Amino acid sequence: MWIVKSPGFSFYRYRFLQALPSSSSMAKTKPLIVIVEDEKELAALIAEQLEEVGMVTQMFHRITPAARFLSKSFANLMLLDINLPDGTGFQLIDELKKMNVNIPTIFLTANSSESNKVKGLEMGGDDFVTKPFSFPELIARIHAVLRRSETLRDANITKNARLDEAPFAFCGAEVNPQRMEIVFPDSQSEKIGRKELGILVHIASNPKLVLTRQSLIHAVWGVHADVRSRSLDQYIVRIREAFARHACDLGPFRTIHGVGYIYDAAENAAVAPPPAARTGKP
């Protein structure tokens, strides 16, 4: 057993060497962990030890490059320091939310104040680790958060739609996510694809708003998806054709040429509450 001579880091190295999990106990897939930490030596040490147990890491020491990376690339989890040279970890979370980027986050900080912990968790943080910490504990917490996020994704069939959503109305019909089908006013039903369901969920959740094609793609496929507007239009055509086969009035669902679509739910005789009015699970 040996200890790093660098001031301030002997504790981390010592505790890590005390109880390093074997790589055989890690999952076969390699999750990408983004480390946003301004202490460069600590960030490098965290990256080294996470890679030892089968993870892939990407380090940043400031908010701006981290936000730029996450706006374009997928990551499984972020280790986020609160105090950074160009702002706070809380500001980074806000920036990512504005870009519709949601990533499981564990806050790392030397400040153990309750107010910081509460704020971090209320902003959507998944865990809070106070420095100094042992690497076995940090690794265990990372795996716990990864397991929880994977469980939450199990019910997601698109970026925005889940199988446990309640039924909702659309142009006189009832869309049932749990059964992946649409029940029409003529009492006939048709199965619906994953992407069509995601599109209907987003449109019905945003009545009377003009939705651009790009915003629909981001909502259903995610901001990192390489999906063209023409592909989206093909899914919209399938939706229209399904409703037309059952003589449903598609007047409330209109195309704004050159821009996107709008759904005026007020023109629709609702058979069930739209997603925005549901109770229970979000």
XYZ file of C-alpha atoms in Angstrom:
282
model
C 0.000 0.000 0.000
C 1.330 3.440 -0.874
C 0.241 7.049 -0.632
C 0.442 9.851 -3.192
C 2.771 12.599 -2.009
C 0.741 15.413 -3.597
C -0.759 17.614 -0.839
C -4.464 17.130 -0.335
C -4.749 13.876 -2.283
C -3.168 11.269 -0.019
C -6.561 10.549 1.560
C -8.189 9.747 -1.794
C -5.395 7.467 -2.965
C -5.108 5.734 0.414
C -8.841 5.046 0.726
C -9.028 3.878 -2.868
C -6.232 1.344 -2.449
C -7.873 0.060 0.710
C -10.892 -1.339 -1.096
C -10.722 -1.188 -4.879
C -13.541 -3.221 -6.483
C -12.358 -5.746 -9.057
C -13.077 -4.931 -12.694
C -14.830 -8.281 -13.058
C -17.651 -7.000 -10.849
C -18.384 -4.122 -13.201
C -20.914 -4.251 -15.999
C -19.618 -5.284 -19.410
C -20.794 -2.075 -21.033
C -18.685 1.000 -20.381
C -20.708 4.008 -19.208
C -19.409 7.451 -20.119
C -18.913 9.599 -17.026
C -18.424 13.356 -17.476
C -16.282 14.884 -14.730
C -16.697 18.645 -14.235
C -14.120 19.568 -11.589
C -11.798 22.582 -11.487
C -9.127 20.863 -9.373
C -7.225 19.315 -12.272
C -5.239 16.816 -10.227
C -8.347 15.559 -8.460
C -10.256 15.333 -11.748
C -7.425 13.312 -13.288
C -7.295 11.021 -10.266
C -11.065 10.435 -10.377
C -10.845 9.687 -14.098
C -7.975 7.248 -13.551
C -9.823 5.291 -10.897
C -13.133 5.188 -12.759
C -11.372 3.879 -15.845
C -9.715 1.216 -13.647
C -13.180 -0.204 -12.917
C -14.390 -0.179 -16.512
C -15.820 3.292 -17.101
C -15.021 5.844 -19.802
C -14.443 9.433 -18.690
C -14.424 12.921 -20.153
C -12.949 15.746 -18.041
C -13.835 19.442 -17.992
C -12.665 22.159 -15.641
C -15.182 24.839 -16.598
C -18.913 25.104 -17.288
C -18.753 26.362 -20.879
C -16.896 23.464 -22.533
C -18.882 20.945 -20.484
C -22.183 22.449 -21.664
C -20.940 22.486 -25.258
C -19.965 18.818 -25.084
C -23.212 17.669 -23.460
C -25.322 19.629 -25.955
C -23.914 17.436 -28.727
C -22.894 14.169 -27.063
C -24.577 11.551 -24.881
C -23.184 10.695 -21.449
C -24.493 8.293 -18.814
C -23.706 10.389 -15.740
C -22.043 13.626 -14.639
C -19.878 14.233 -11.567
C -20.311 17.949 -10.987
C -18.404 20.277 -8.680
C -20.474 23.194 -7.382
C -17.826 25.927 -7.424
C -16.195 26.365 -10.829
C -14.084 29.182 -12.321
C -16.796 30.418 -14.704
C -19.877 29.832 -12.551
C -21.530 27.151 -10.447
C -22.635 23.615 -11.063
C -26.185 24.835 -10.498
C -25.801 27.195 -13.467
C -24.614 24.322 -15.641
C -27.696 22.298 -14.719
C -29.865 25.291 -15.688
C -28.095 25.625 -19.046
C -28.536 21.939 -19.803
C -32.247 22.069 -18.952
C -32.712 24.959 -21.385
C -31.152 22.740 -24.065
C -33.428 19.841 -23.076
C -30.418 17.821 -21.919
C -31.141 15.618 -18.924
C -28.253 13.679 -17.416
C -28.038 11.856 -14.069
C -25.849 14.003 -11.805
C -23.844 13.487 -8.636
C -22.689 16.743 -7.055
C -19.152 16.844 -5.648
C -18.297 19.623 -3.227
C -16.194 20.562 -0.226
C -19.148 22.576 1.069
C -21.381 20.263 3.085
C -24.009 22.897 3.942
C -27.574 21.637 3.996
C -28.776 24.488 1.767
C -26.439 23.410 -1.040
C -27.558 19.800 -0.741
C -31.228 20.760 -0.810
C -30.745 23.047 -3.798
C -28.791 20.426 -5.708
C -31.386 17.724 -5.117
C -34.293 20.050 -5.901
C -32.660 20.926 -9.225
C -32.717 17.272 -10.169
C -29.406 16.058 -8.774
C -29.373 12.341 -8.017
C -26.819 12.315 -5.203
C -24.474 14.566 -3.246
C -20.927 13.567 -2.223
C -18.859 15.717 0.137
C -15.083 15.970 -0.204
C -13.008 14.222 0.981
C -14.566 10.938 -0.113
C -13.370 7.379 -0.627
C -13.323 6.045 -4.157
C -15.104 2.794 -3.263
C -17.986 4.911 -1.933
C -17.999 7.171 -4.994
C -17.975 4.191 -7.354
C -20.802 2.534 -5.417
C -22.866 5.726 -5.612
C -22.220 6.010 -9.362
C -23.436 2.462 -9.928
C -26.531 3.102 -7.781
C -27.469 6.184 -9.811
C -26.808 4.380 -13.100
C -29.095 1.533 -12.007
C -31.877 3.954 -11.044
C -31.630 5.890 -14.304
C -31.689 2.661 -16.317
C -34.838 1.550 -14.477
C -36.530 4.877 -15.230
C -35.650 4.537 -18.911
C -37.205 1.066 -19.111
C -40.709 2.539 -19.536
C -39.563 5.175 -22.040
C -40.346 4.297 -25.626
C -39.170 7.649 -26.979
C -37.371 10.598 -25.419
C -40.703 12.041 -24.219
C -43.221 9.178 -24.117
C -43.634 6.397 -21.561
C -45.667 3.220 -21.495
C -47.161 4.181 -18.136
C -48.728 7.410 -19.461
C -52.485 7.805 -19.025
C -54.735 7.825 -22.129
C -55.397 11.246 -23.672
C -57.613 12.784 -26.319
C -56.525 13.783 -29.804
C -58.875 14.887 -32.570
C -61.834 12.987 -31.144
C -59.940 9.740 -30.571
C -58.303 8.305 -27.471
C -54.577 7.620 -27.578
C -53.606 4.858 -25.156
C -49.826 4.683 -24.518
C -50.185 1.659 -22.238
C -51.676 -0.398 -25.071
C -49.779 1.403 -27.854
C -53.012 2.019 -29.734
C -55.557 4.634 -30.771
C -59.252 4.023 -30.104
C -61.373 5.916 -32.627
C -64.950 7.227 -32.272
C -66.222 4.337 -34.452
C -65.064 1.971 -31.650
C -62.305 0.620 -33.885
C -58.685 0.685 -32.765
C -55.295 0.652 -34.452
C -51.860 -0.100 -33.090
C -49.440 2.810 -33.124
C -45.666 2.950 -33.522
C -43.259 4.306 -30.919
C -42.349 7.460 -32.820
C -45.957 8.233 -33.776
C -46.895 7.953 -30.098
C -44.060 10.273 -29.090
C -45.174 12.827 -31.676
C -48.793 12.702 -30.492
C -47.756 13.030 -26.839
C -45.682 16.137 -27.564
C -48.291 17.782 -29.767
C -51.179 17.065 -27.382
C -49.085 18.333 -24.453
C -48.538 21.698 -26.166
C -51.950 22.831 -27.464
C -52.270 26.143 -29.316
C -48.492 26.425 -29.711
C -46.726 26.397 -33.046
C -44.238 23.533 -32.843
C -41.342 23.659 -35.268
C -40.214 20.465 -36.924
C -36.895 20.752 -35.119
C -38.553 21.077 -31.707
C -40.620 17.965 -32.417
C -37.527 16.018 -33.418
C -35.694 17.113 -30.273
C -38.662 16.193 -28.071
C -39.199 12.727 -29.543
C -35.740 11.611 -30.723
C -33.549 13.770 -28.477
C -31.277 16.710 -29.195
C -28.444 14.472 -30.391
C -30.501 12.555 -32.957
C -29.617 12.820 -36.634
C -33.184 12.947 -37.951
C -34.282 15.009 -40.932
C -37.543 16.933 -41.259
C -38.571 14.694 -44.142
C -38.481 11.660 -41.851
C -40.664 13.480 -39.322
C -43.137 14.425 -42.057
C -43.487 10.752 -43.002
C -44.533 9.885 -39.454
C -47.030 12.763 -39.502
C -48.493 11.383 -42.749
C -48.991 7.985 -41.100
C -50.820 9.636 -38.208
C -53.086 11.585 -40.556
C -53.828 8.496 -42.624
C -54.817 6.502 -39.525
C -57.265 9.210 -38.415
C -58.604 9.625 -41.969
C -59.395 5.895 -42.188
C -61.860 6.397 -39.334
C -63.319 9.675 -40.604
C -61.898 11.723 -37.733
C -61.877 15.488 -38.072
C -58.240 16.579 -38.262
C -59.154 20.255 -38.350
C -57.597 20.945 -34.915
C -54.253 19.548 -36.122
C -52.869 21.877 -38.774
C -49.654 22.253 -40.717
C -47.956 25.645 -40.577
C -46.200 25.560 -43.928
C -42.497 26.134 -43.743
C -42.530 26.040 -39.954
C -44.177 23.018 -38.350
C -47.514 22.141 -36.753
C -50.160 23.388 -34.338
C -52.877 21.564 -32.409
C -55.852 23.616 -31.263
C -57.398 21.347 -28.643
C -60.283 23.799 -28.124
C -61.652 22.700 -31.481
C -61.512 19.080 -30.386
C -64.326 17.434 -28.412
C -62.187 15.749 -25.765
C -62.872 12.153 -24.815
C -60.092 12.167 -22.208
C -57.925 14.855 -20.600
C -54.843 15.942 -22.575
C -51.426 15.091 -21.107
C -51.016 18.526 -19.484
C -54.188 17.935 -17.405
C -53.383 14.439 -16.204
C -52.915 13.459 -12.599
C -50.650 10.750 -11.276
C -47.384 9.893 -13.002
C -45.826 12.627 -15.161
